[in-house]
Coordinates of C-alpha atoms in Angstrom, one line a residue:
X1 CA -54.0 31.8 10.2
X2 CA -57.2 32.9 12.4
X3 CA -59.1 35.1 9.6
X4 CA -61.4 36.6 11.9
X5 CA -61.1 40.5 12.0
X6 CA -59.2 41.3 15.1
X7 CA -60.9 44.0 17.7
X8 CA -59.5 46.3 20.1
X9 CA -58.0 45.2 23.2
X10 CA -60.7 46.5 25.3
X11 CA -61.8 43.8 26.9
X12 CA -59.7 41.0 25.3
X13 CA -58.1 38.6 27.7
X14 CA -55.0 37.6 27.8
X15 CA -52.3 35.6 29.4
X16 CA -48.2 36.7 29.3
X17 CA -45.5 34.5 30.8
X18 CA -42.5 36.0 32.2
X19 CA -44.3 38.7 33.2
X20 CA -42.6 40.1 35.8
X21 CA -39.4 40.2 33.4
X22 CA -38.7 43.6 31.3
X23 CA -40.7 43.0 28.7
X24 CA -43.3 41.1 30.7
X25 CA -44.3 44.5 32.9
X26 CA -44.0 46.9 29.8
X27 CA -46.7 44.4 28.2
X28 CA -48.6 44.2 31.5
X29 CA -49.2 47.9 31.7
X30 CA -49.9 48.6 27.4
X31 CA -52.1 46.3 28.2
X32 CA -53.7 47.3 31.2
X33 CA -53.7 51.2 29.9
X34 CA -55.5 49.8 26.8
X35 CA -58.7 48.3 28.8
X36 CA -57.5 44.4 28.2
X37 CA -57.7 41.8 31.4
X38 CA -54.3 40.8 32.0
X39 CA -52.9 38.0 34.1
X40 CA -49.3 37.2 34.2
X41 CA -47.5 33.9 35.2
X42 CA -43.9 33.8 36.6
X43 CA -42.0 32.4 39.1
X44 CA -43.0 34.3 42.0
X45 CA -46.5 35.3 42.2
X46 CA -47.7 39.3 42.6
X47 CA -51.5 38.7 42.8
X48 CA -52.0 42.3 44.2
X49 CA -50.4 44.5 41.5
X50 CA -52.3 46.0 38.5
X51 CA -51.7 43.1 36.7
X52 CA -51.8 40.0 38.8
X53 CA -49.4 38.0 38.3
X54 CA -49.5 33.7 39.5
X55 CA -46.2 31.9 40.9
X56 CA -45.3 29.1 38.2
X57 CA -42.3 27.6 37.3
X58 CA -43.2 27.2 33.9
X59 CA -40.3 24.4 33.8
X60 CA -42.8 22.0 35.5
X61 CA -44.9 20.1 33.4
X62 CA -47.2 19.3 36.3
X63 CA -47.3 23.1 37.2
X64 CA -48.3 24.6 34.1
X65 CA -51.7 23.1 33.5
X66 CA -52.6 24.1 36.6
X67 CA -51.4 27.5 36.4
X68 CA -52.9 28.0 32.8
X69 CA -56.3 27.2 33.7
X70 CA -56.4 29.2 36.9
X71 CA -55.5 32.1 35.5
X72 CA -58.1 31.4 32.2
X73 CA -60.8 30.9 35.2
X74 CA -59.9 34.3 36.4
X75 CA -60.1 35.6 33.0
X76 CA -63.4 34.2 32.4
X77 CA -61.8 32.7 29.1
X78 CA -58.8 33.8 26.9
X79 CA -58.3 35.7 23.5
X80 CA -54.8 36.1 23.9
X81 CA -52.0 34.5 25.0
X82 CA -48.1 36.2 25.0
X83 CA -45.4 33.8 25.4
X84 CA -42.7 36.5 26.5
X85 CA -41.0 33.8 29.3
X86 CA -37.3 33.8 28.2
X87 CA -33.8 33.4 29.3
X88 CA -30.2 33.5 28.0
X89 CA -27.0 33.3 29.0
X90 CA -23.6 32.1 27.0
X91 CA -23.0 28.8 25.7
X92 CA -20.2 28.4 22.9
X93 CA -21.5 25.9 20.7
X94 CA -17.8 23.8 21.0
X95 CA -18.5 23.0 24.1
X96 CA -20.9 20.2 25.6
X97 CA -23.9 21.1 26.9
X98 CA -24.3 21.7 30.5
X99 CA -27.3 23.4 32.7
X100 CA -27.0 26.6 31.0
X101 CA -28.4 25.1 27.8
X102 CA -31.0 22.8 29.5
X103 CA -32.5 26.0 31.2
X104 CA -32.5 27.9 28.2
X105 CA -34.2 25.0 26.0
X106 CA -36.6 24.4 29.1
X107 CA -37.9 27.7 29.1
X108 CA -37.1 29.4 26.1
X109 CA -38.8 26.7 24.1
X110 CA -40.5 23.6 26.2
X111 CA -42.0 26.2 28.4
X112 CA -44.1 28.4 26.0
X113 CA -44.6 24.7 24.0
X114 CA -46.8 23.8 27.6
X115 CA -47.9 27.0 28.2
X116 CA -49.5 26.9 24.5
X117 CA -50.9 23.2 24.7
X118 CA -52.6 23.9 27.9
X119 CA -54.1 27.3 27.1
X120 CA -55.6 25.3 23.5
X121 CA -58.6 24.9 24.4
X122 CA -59.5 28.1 25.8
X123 CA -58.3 30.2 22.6
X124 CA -59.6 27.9 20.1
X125 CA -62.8 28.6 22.1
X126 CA -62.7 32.1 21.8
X127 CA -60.9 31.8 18.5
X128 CA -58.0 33.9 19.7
X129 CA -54.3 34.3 19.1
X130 CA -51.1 33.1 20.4
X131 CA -47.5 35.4 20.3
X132 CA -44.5 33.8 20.4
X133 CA -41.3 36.5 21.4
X134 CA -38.4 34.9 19.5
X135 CA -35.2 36.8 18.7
X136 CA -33.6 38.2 15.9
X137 CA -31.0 35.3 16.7
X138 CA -33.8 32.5 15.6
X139 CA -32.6 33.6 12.0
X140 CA -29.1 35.5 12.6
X141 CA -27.4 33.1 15.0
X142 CA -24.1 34.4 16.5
X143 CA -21.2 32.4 17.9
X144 CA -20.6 31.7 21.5
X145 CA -24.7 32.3 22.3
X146 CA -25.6 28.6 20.4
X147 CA -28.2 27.9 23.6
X148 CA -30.1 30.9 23.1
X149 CA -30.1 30.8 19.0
X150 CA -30.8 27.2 18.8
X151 CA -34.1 27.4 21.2
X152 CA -35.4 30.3 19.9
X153 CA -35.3 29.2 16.0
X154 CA -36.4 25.9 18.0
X155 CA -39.5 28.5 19.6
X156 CA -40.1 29.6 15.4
X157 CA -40.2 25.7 14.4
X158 CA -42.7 24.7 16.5
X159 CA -44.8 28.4 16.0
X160 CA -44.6 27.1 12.4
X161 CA -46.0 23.6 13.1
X162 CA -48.7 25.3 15.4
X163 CA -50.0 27.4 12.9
X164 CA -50.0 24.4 10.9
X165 CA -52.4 22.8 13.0
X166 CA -54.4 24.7 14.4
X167 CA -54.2 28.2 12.6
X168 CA -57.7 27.8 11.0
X169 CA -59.5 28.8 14.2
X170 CA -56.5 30.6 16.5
X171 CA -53.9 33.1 14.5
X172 CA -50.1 32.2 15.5
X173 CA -47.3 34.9 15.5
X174 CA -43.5 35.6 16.2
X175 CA -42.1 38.7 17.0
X176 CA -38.5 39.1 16.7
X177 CA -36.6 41.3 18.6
X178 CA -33.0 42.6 18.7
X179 CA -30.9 43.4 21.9
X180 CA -32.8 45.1 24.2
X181 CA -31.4 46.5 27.7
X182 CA -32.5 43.8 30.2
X183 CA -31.0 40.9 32.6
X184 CA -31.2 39.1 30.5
X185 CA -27.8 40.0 29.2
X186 CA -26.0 39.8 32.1
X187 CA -24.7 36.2 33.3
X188 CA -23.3 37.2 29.1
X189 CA -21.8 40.3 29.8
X190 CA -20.5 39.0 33.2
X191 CA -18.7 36.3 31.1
X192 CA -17.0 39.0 29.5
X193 CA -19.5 38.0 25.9
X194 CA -20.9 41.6 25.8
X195 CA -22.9 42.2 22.5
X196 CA -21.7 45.1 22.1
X197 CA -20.5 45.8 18.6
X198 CA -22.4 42.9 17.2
X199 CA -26.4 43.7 18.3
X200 CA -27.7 47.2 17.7
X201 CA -30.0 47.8 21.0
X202 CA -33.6 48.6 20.1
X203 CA -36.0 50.5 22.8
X204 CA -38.6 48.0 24.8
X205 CA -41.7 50.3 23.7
X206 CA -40.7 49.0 20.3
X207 CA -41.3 45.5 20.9
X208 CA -44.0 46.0 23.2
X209 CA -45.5 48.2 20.0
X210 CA -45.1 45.2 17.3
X211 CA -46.3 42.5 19.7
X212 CA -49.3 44.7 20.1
X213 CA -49.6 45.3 16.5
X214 CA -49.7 41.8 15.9
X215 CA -52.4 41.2 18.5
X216 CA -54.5 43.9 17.0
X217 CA -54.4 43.2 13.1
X218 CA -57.1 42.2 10.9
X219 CA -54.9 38.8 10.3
X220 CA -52.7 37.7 12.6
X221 CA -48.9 38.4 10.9
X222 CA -46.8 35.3 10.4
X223 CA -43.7 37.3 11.3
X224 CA -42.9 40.4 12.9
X225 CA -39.9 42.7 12.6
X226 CA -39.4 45.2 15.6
X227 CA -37.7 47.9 13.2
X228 CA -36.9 48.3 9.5
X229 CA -33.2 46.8 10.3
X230 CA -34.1 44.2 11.9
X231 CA -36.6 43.4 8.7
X232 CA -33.1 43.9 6.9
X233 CA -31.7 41.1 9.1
X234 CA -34.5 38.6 8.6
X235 CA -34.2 38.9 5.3
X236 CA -30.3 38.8 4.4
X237 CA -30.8 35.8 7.3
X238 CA -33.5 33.7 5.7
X239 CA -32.5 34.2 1.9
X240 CA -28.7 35.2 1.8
X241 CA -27.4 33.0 4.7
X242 CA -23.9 32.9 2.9
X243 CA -24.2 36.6 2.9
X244 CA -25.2 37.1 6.7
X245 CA -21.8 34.3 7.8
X246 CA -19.7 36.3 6.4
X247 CA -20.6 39.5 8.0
X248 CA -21.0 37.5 11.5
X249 CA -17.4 36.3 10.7
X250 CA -16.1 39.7 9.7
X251 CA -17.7 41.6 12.6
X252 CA -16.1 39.0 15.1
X253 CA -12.7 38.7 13.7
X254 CA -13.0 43.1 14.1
X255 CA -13.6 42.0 17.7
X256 CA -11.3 39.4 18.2
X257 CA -8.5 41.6 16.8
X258 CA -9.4 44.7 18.8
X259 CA -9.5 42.4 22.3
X260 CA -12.8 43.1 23.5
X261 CA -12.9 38.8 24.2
X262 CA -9.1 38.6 26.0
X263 CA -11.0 38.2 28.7
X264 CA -13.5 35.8 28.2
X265 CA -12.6 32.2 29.0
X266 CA -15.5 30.5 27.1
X267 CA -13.8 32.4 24.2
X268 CA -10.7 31.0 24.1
X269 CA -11.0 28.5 21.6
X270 CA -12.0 30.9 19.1
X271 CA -9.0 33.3 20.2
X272 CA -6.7 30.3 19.8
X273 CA -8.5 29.7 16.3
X274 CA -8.2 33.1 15.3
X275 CA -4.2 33.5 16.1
X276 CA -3.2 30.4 15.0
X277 CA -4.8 29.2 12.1
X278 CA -2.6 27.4 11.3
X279 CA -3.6 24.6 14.4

């Protein structure tokens, strides 16, 4: 990883996609209130708000070059660039894949994979940093959500072979945060697959702390926990995975039992499952 002490973020410049999203305007303004230049890129453009932000879909190929390098042109360069663009929604992992998962691998993983390629040159100028914002789900996958787990431990693979790469002269991190209160949830909730029970929310300012932390250290962190549970789930994820199935299976057969998925069609394999075992 990049070795170079890191400074401030008074005048550091730096690039977030989704950044009209909820964490994408809680980063803007940390940002902003800390003295950085900030540019954001989302789908539709805000170039006259405190952080400007540029119209991309980032699920363009030919967009995104573009995009990147006007918004490194108006930065005069970039130190730092967030990719915070993300989507989810329900996918059981039975079922075949359909547009739901081919948005959520397009921009939950091929969209910060262009984002990063074309904003290269410009950080390993400066010899800055790249953030990826993964999910506690990258290492603690949980049923009927397979789109959104497989693209964001997907997002961590290819952080990994980044830093690989090119983490000599640009320091490569992924924050990994739990539920947090956003739309992000809904098309899941509306499929009656609410988290509740299963993710403990966690504040925004949280996240918007660690992936500041993260910019600001000496060295940039391989991987970054959002709170001390959540370090408790990496860790029982990543070397007790036996451990971490069996309270995903327990937690969902307490759910199952108690109802709270009667009402959810894309569930109804697992309520067959889980009432019939014997078929």
């Amino acid at each position: 990883m990049s070795g170079r002490p890191a400074r401030g973020l008074s005048g550091r410049r730096v690039l977030v996609t989704g950044a009209s999203g909820t964490f994408g305007r809680h980063l803007g303004a940390a940002l902003n209130a800390a003295g950085a230049q900030v540019v954001g890129l989302d789908l539709h453009a805000r170039p006259d708000d405190a952080v400007p932000v540029l119209g991309c879909d980032l699920t363009e190929p030919a967009a995104v070059p573009t995009a990147v390098q006007a918004a490194v042109d108006r930065l005069g360069g970039l130190d730092l660039l967030i990719n915070n663009a993300g989507v989810g929604g329900p996918a059981p992992a039975e079922l075949p894949p359909d547009e739901v998962v081919r948005q959520q691998l397009e921009v939950n993983l091929l969209a910060a994979w262009r984002t990063t390629a074309a904003a290269l040159p410009a950080l390993l100028t400066a010899h800055g940093r790249v953030i990826f914002v993964a999910s506690r789900m990258a290492v603690l996958p949980l049923p009927l959500a397979a789109a959104y787990g497989v693209s964001k431990r997907a997002l961590v693979a290819y952080a990994d072979a980044l830093r690989h790469e090119v983490g000599t002269h640009v320091g490569v991190s992924v924050i990994y945060p739990s539920m947090v209160a956003s739309p992000i949830h809904d098309s899941t909730a509306e499929a009656g697959l609410s988290l509740r029970g299963v993710s403990r929310p966690e504040p925004v300012d949280g996240v918007v702390a660690a992936i500041l932390r993260a910019a600001t250290a000496r060295r940039a962190p391989r991987d970054v926990a959002t709170t001390r549970r959540g370090r408790l789930e990496m860790a029982v994820g990543r070397h007790a995975p036996a451990l971490a199935d069996r309270l995903v299976r327990r937690t969902l057969a307490a759910r199952l039992a108690a109802g709270d998925l009667d009402a959810a069609p894309l569930a109804a394999g697992m309520l067959r499952r889980h009432r019939d075992p014997g078929h």
